[in-house]
């Protein structure tokens, strides 16, 4: 299993703040596609990806067991 | 002792300042972000901040490391509040201590710019006539490399 | 409410910050001067600040006016402590509130530079091996016009 | 009578923080000369002059009754 976290407008669009599913072995690109099909309101094209609380640039990176992935919308803190 | 924290509580500026003062420092610069009522004609009623807390604290800590790499001997603490904030409430406090004043200004400015680039915190604005996640509407911001650039302020 | 004060008491940073926050401000920059232990190899044991209090408060207030002339809508409070201070004690707190962050940095920097030019406050340093009024030894500083220049930071 | 205030090293050299004397009608330059003769340790050449808490550039300015004058050494606050 892997865990996806949803923040801000994503959380509101999906209606929950996280999702666990059997995504081991999928790459980041595939996870995005899977989520966008499951939740058509989600738009992940302008997000940064974080895996286990670190930014990850490599879209080919494969998900491992217990990975926590988040698609970070443009930030607006400060 | 430097610290990097996401909190839902009110931020005590004295505490953040004290945490960076040390015998080699002669200057502390702080930047404090507050909730502004008017942006042009648009009237804000309140704000809500949400964070990815564990990751946000790591990114704040990274900003502190970037600062001590660039300005040796400079110490930084950063606290960002989450939850619903009213007009004039304090959202963020950055404190930077350095031997001389020039670096304290430069490093403080660097910290707030970096927060706005890499720290996973989002603001929802509640106006008299609506509400919106600010990150959501920023059509001009996108991340072609999948993550923010390493350091774009030189 | 902005204020300009010379005090022999400890300065509460929260209080100075609160005094400048208003609904139109989104940013507060503060500069805090602390007593540094080492300047090069020279070790400071303590400092003594002396002021011409009534005139110093007028000059601090003048700095606040210069700032609101240059940066409309920017609010400033300044408190300077006098008497004997130990290492890491806070000597001065400047708080500047502005709608956007750039001016808060600029105006805060302007304030500390002006304090060092026109406000009648003097520092006596006590080192391990002696003591000296700092103004006394500043051979490079003199006032050919009989007073400091009006505004030399542009 | 006019009043002269002494600060910092001046106060230590003169041994008091103020002096009142009959200086009405003297100009600033004459007040300086008078003080430097009275207190040879005083050096007022690097000072700014303040009259009634405002800087005063004009060395010819004449002292009036109850004026408070101070010779401000280079400042070192902050």
Short mmCIF file of N, CA and C in Angstrom, two decimals, chain A:
data_model
loop_
_atom_site.label_atom_id
_atom_site.label_comp_id
_atom_site.label_asym_id
_atom_site.label_seq_id
_atom_site.Cartn_x
_atom_site.Cartn_y
_atom_site.Cartn_z
N UNK A 1 0.83 -1.19 0.00
CA UNK A 1 0.00 0.00 0.00
C UNK A 1 0.87 1.26 0.00
N UNK A 2 0.35 2.30 -0.64
CA UNK A 2 0.98 3.62 -0.52
C UNK A 2 -0.10 4.60 -0.05
N UNK A 3 0.36 5.74 0.46
CA UNK A 3 -0.59 6.72 0.96
C UNK A 3 -0.46 8.02 0.17
N UNK A 4 -1.60 8.59 -0.21
CA UNK A 4 -1.61 9.89 -0.88
C UNK A 4 -2.23 10.90 0.07
N UNK A 5 -1.60 12.06 0.21
CA UNK A 5 -2.16 13.13 1.06
C UNK A 5 -2.76 14.21 0.17
N UNK A 6 -3.90 14.75 0.60
CA UNK A 6 -4.53 15.86 -0.15
C UNK A 6 -4.57 17.11 0.71
N UNK A 7 -4.16 18.23 0.10
CA UNK A 7 -4.15 19.49 0.83
C UNK A 7 -4.98 20.55 0.12
N UNK A 8 -5.40 21.52 0.92
CA UNK A 8 -6.04 22.74 0.40
C UNK A 8 -7.20 22.40 -0.53
N UNK A 9 -7.19 22.96 -1.75
CA UNK A 9 -8.33 22.73 -2.65
C UNK A 9 -8.47 21.26 -3.04
N UNK A 10 -7.36 20.52 -3.06
CA UNK A 10 -7.44 19.09 -3.37
C UNK A 10 -8.31 18.37 -2.34
N UNK A 11 -8.05 18.67 -1.07
CA UNK A 11 -8.80 18.04 0.02
C UNK A 11 -10.29 18.32 -0.14
N UNK A 12 -10.59 19.58 -0.50
CA UNK A 12 -12.01 19.92 -0.67
C UNK A 12 -12.62 19.22 -1.87
N UNK A 13 -11.85 19.09 -2.95
CA UNK A 13 -12.38 18.46 -4.16
C UNK A 13 -12.55 16.95 -3.99
N UNK A 14 -11.60 16.35 -3.27
CA UNK A 14 -11.64 14.90 -3.09
C UNK A 14 -12.57 14.51 -1.94
N UNK A 15 -12.73 15.44 -1.00
CA UNK A 15 -13.61 15.18 0.13
C UNK A 15 -12.96 14.41 1.26
N UNK A 16 -11.66 14.22 1.17
CA UNK A 16 -10.95 13.61 2.30
C UNK A 16 -9.49 14.04 2.24
N UNK A 17 -8.75 13.80 3.33
CA UNK A 17 -7.38 14.32 3.34
C UNK A 17 -6.33 13.26 3.02
N UNK A 18 -6.76 12.01 2.89
CA UNK A 18 -5.79 11.01 2.44
C UNK A 18 -6.48 9.80 1.84
N UNK A 19 -5.68 9.04 1.13
CA UNK A 19 -6.18 7.86 0.44
C UNK A 19 -5.08 6.82 0.46
N UNK A 20 -5.43 5.59 0.84
CA UNK A 20 -4.44 4.52 0.74
C UNK A 20 -4.87 3.59 -0.38
N UNK A 21 -3.93 3.17 -1.17
CA UNK A 21 -4.28 2.20 -2.21
C UNK A 21 -3.05 1.40 -2.62
N UNK A 22 -3.28 0.38 -3.38
CA UNK A 22 -2.22 -0.56 -3.73
C UNK A 22 -1.43 -0.03 -4.92
N UNK A 23 -0.58 0.96 -4.67
CA UNK A 23 0.12 1.64 -5.77
C UNK A 23 1.58 1.26 -5.85
N UNK A 24 2.04 0.28 -5.08
CA UNK A 24 3.44 -0.10 -5.16
C UNK A 24 3.81 -0.49 -6.58
N UNK A 25 4.96 0.02 -7.02
CA UNK A 25 5.42 -0.31 -8.37
C UNK A 25 4.98 0.69 -9.42
N UNK A 26 3.97 1.51 -9.12
CA UNK A 26 3.58 2.56 -10.07
C UNK A 26 4.61 3.68 -10.01
N UNK A 27 4.81 4.36 -11.14
CA UNK A 27 5.66 5.55 -11.05
C UNK A 27 4.78 6.77 -10.75
N UNK A 28 5.44 7.89 -10.50
CA UNK A 28 4.69 9.09 -10.07
C UNK A 28 3.68 9.50 -11.14
N UNK A 29 4.11 9.46 -12.38
CA UNK A 29 3.22 9.84 -13.46
C UNK A 29 1.94 8.99 -13.45
N UNK A 30 2.12 7.69 -13.23
CA UNK A 30 0.97 6.77 -13.21
C UNK A 30 0.06 7.05 -12.01
N UNK A 31 0.65 7.42 -10.90
CA UNK A 31 -0.18 7.74 -9.72
C UNK A 31 -1.04 8.96 -10.02
N UNK A 32 -0.44 9.96 -10.65
CA UNK A 32 -1.20 11.16 -11.02
C UNK A 32 -2.37 10.81 -11.94
N UNK A 33 -2.08 10.04 -12.96
CA UNK A 33 -3.12 9.67 -13.91
C UNK A 33 -4.24 8.90 -13.22
N UNK A 34 -3.86 7.98 -12.36
CA UNK A 34 -4.83 7.20 -11.60
C UNK A 34 -5.75 8.11 -10.78
N UNK A 35 -5.13 9.08 -10.09
CA UNK A 35 -5.93 9.96 -9.23
C UNK A 35 -6.83 10.90 -10.05
N UNK A 36 -6.28 11.39 -11.16
CA UNK A 36 -7.08 12.31 -11.98
C UNK A 36 -8.28 11.60 -12.62
N UNK A 37 -8.12 10.31 -12.88
CA UNK A 37 -9.27 9.56 -13.41
C UNK A 37 -10.29 9.27 -12.31
N UNK A 38 -9.76 8.98 -11.13
CA UNK A 38 -10.64 8.66 -10.00
C UNK A 38 -11.39 9.90 -9.52
N UNK A 39 -10.69 11.06 -9.54
CA UNK A 39 -11.30 12.32 -9.08
C UNK A 39 -11.17 13.36 -10.19
N UNK A 40 -12.12 13.42 -11.11
CA UNK A 40 -11.98 14.29 -12.27
C UNK A 40 -11.77 15.77 -11.91
N UNK A 41 -12.22 16.19 -10.72
CA UNK A 41 -12.04 17.60 -10.34
C UNK A 41 -10.58 17.95 -10.02
N UNK A 42 -9.78 16.94 -9.72
CA UNK A 42 -8.38 17.17 -9.35
C UNK A 42 -7.57 17.61 -10.56
N UNK A 43 -6.72 18.63 -10.38
CA UNK A 43 -5.80 19.03 -11.45
C UNK A 43 -4.41 19.02 -10.85
N UNK A 44 -3.60 18.07 -11.26
CA UNK A 44 -2.29 17.90 -10.64
C UNK A 44 -1.14 18.40 -11.51
N UNK A 45 -1.49 19.07 -12.62
CA UNK A 45 -0.43 19.46 -13.55
C UNK A 45 0.43 20.62 -13.03
N UNK A 46 -0.10 21.43 -12.12
CA UNK A 46 0.70 22.55 -11.62
C UNK A 46 1.31 22.28 -10.25
N UNK A 47 1.35 21.03 -9.89
CA UNK A 47 1.84 20.71 -8.55
C UNK A 47 3.29 20.25 -8.57
N UNK A 48 3.91 20.33 -7.41
CA UNK A 48 5.20 19.69 -7.18
C UNK A 48 4.89 18.36 -6.49
N UNK A 49 5.75 17.40 -6.68
CA UNK A 49 5.53 16.11 -6.01
C UNK A 49 6.45 16.00 -4.80
N UNK A 50 5.88 15.51 -3.71
CA UNK A 50 6.70 15.20 -2.53
C UNK A 50 6.52 13.73 -2.20
N UNK A 51 7.64 13.04 -2.02
CA UNK A 51 7.58 11.66 -1.58
C UNK A 51 8.28 11.59 -0.22
N UNK A 52 7.57 11.09 0.76
CA UNK A 52 8.10 10.98 2.12
C UNK A 52 8.70 12.31 2.60
N UNK A 53 7.93 13.38 2.35
CA UNK A 53 8.25 14.72 2.86
C UNK A 53 9.45 15.39 2.21
N UNK A 54 9.87 14.88 1.04
CA UNK A 54 10.93 15.55 0.29
C UNK A 54 10.44 15.74 -1.15
N UNK A 55 10.82 16.88 -1.73
CA UNK A 55 10.46 17.09 -3.13
C UNK A 55 11.14 16.04 -4.00
N UNK A 56 10.42 15.58 -5.01
CA UNK A 56 10.93 14.54 -5.91
C UNK A 56 10.65 15.00 -7.35
N UNK A 57 11.72 15.19 -8.12
CA UNK A 57 11.56 15.69 -9.48
C UNK A 57 11.29 14.59 -10.49
N UNK A 58 11.75 13.40 -10.17
CA UNK A 58 11.78 12.33 -11.15
C UNK A 58 10.42 11.66 -11.30
N UNK A 59 9.75 11.96 -12.40
CA UNK A 59 8.41 11.40 -12.63
C UNK A 59 8.42 9.87 -12.78
N UNK A 60 9.61 9.34 -13.09
CA UNK A 60 9.74 7.88 -13.28
C UNK A 60 9.92 7.12 -11.97
N UNK A 61 10.15 7.89 -10.90
CA UNK A 61 10.37 7.24 -9.60
C UNK A 61 9.25 6.26 -9.27
N UNK A 62 9.62 5.05 -8.87
CA UNK A 62 8.62 4.02 -8.56
C UNK A 62 8.22 4.06 -7.09
N UNK A 63 6.95 3.87 -6.85
CA UNK A 63 6.43 3.85 -5.48
C UNK A 63 6.82 2.55 -4.78
N UNK A 64 7.28 2.74 -3.53
CA UNK A 64 7.61 1.57 -2.72
C UNK A 64 6.61 1.44 -1.59
N UNK A 65 6.64 0.28 -0.96
CA UNK A 65 5.71 0.00 0.14
C UNK A 65 5.78 1.10 1.20
N UNK A 66 4.63 1.57 1.63
CA UNK A 66 4.53 2.58 2.69
C UNK A 66 4.99 4.00 2.30
N UNK A 67 5.28 4.20 1.02
CA UNK A 67 5.60 5.57 0.59
C UNK A 67 4.40 6.48 0.84
N UNK A 68 4.72 7.71 1.20
CA UNK A 68 3.67 8.74 1.36
C UNK A 68 3.92 9.78 0.29
N UNK A 69 2.94 9.97 -0.56
CA UNK A 69 3.11 10.88 -1.68
C UNK A 69 2.11 12.02 -1.56
N UNK A 70 2.56 13.22 -1.95
CA UNK A 70 1.65 14.38 -1.93
C UNK A 70 1.95 15.23 -3.14
N UNK A 71 0.91 15.82 -3.69
CA UNK A 71 1.07 16.71 -4.84
C UNK A 71 0.83 18.12 -4.32
N UNK A 72 1.92 18.87 -4.25
CA UNK A 72 1.93 20.15 -3.53
C UNK A 72 1.45 21.26 -4.46
N UNK A 73 0.29 21.85 -4.19
CA UNK A 73 -0.14 22.98 -5.02
C UNK A 73 0.80 24.16 -4.78
N UNK A 74 0.80 25.13 -5.70
CA UNK A 74 1.62 26.32 -5.47
C UNK A 74 1.41 26.84 -4.05
N UNK A 75 2.49 27.09 -3.34
CA UNK A 75 2.38 27.42 -1.92
C UNK A 75 2.04 28.90 -1.75
N UNK A 76 1.42 29.22 -0.64
CA UNK A 76 1.04 30.62 -0.40
C UNK A 76 1.14 30.99 1.07
N UNK A 77 2.15 30.43 1.74
CA UNK A 77 2.40 30.81 3.14
C UNK A 77 3.12 32.14 3.22
N UNK A 78 3.42 32.53 4.44
CA UNK A 78 4.20 33.76 4.66
C UNK A 78 3.33 34.93 5.02
#
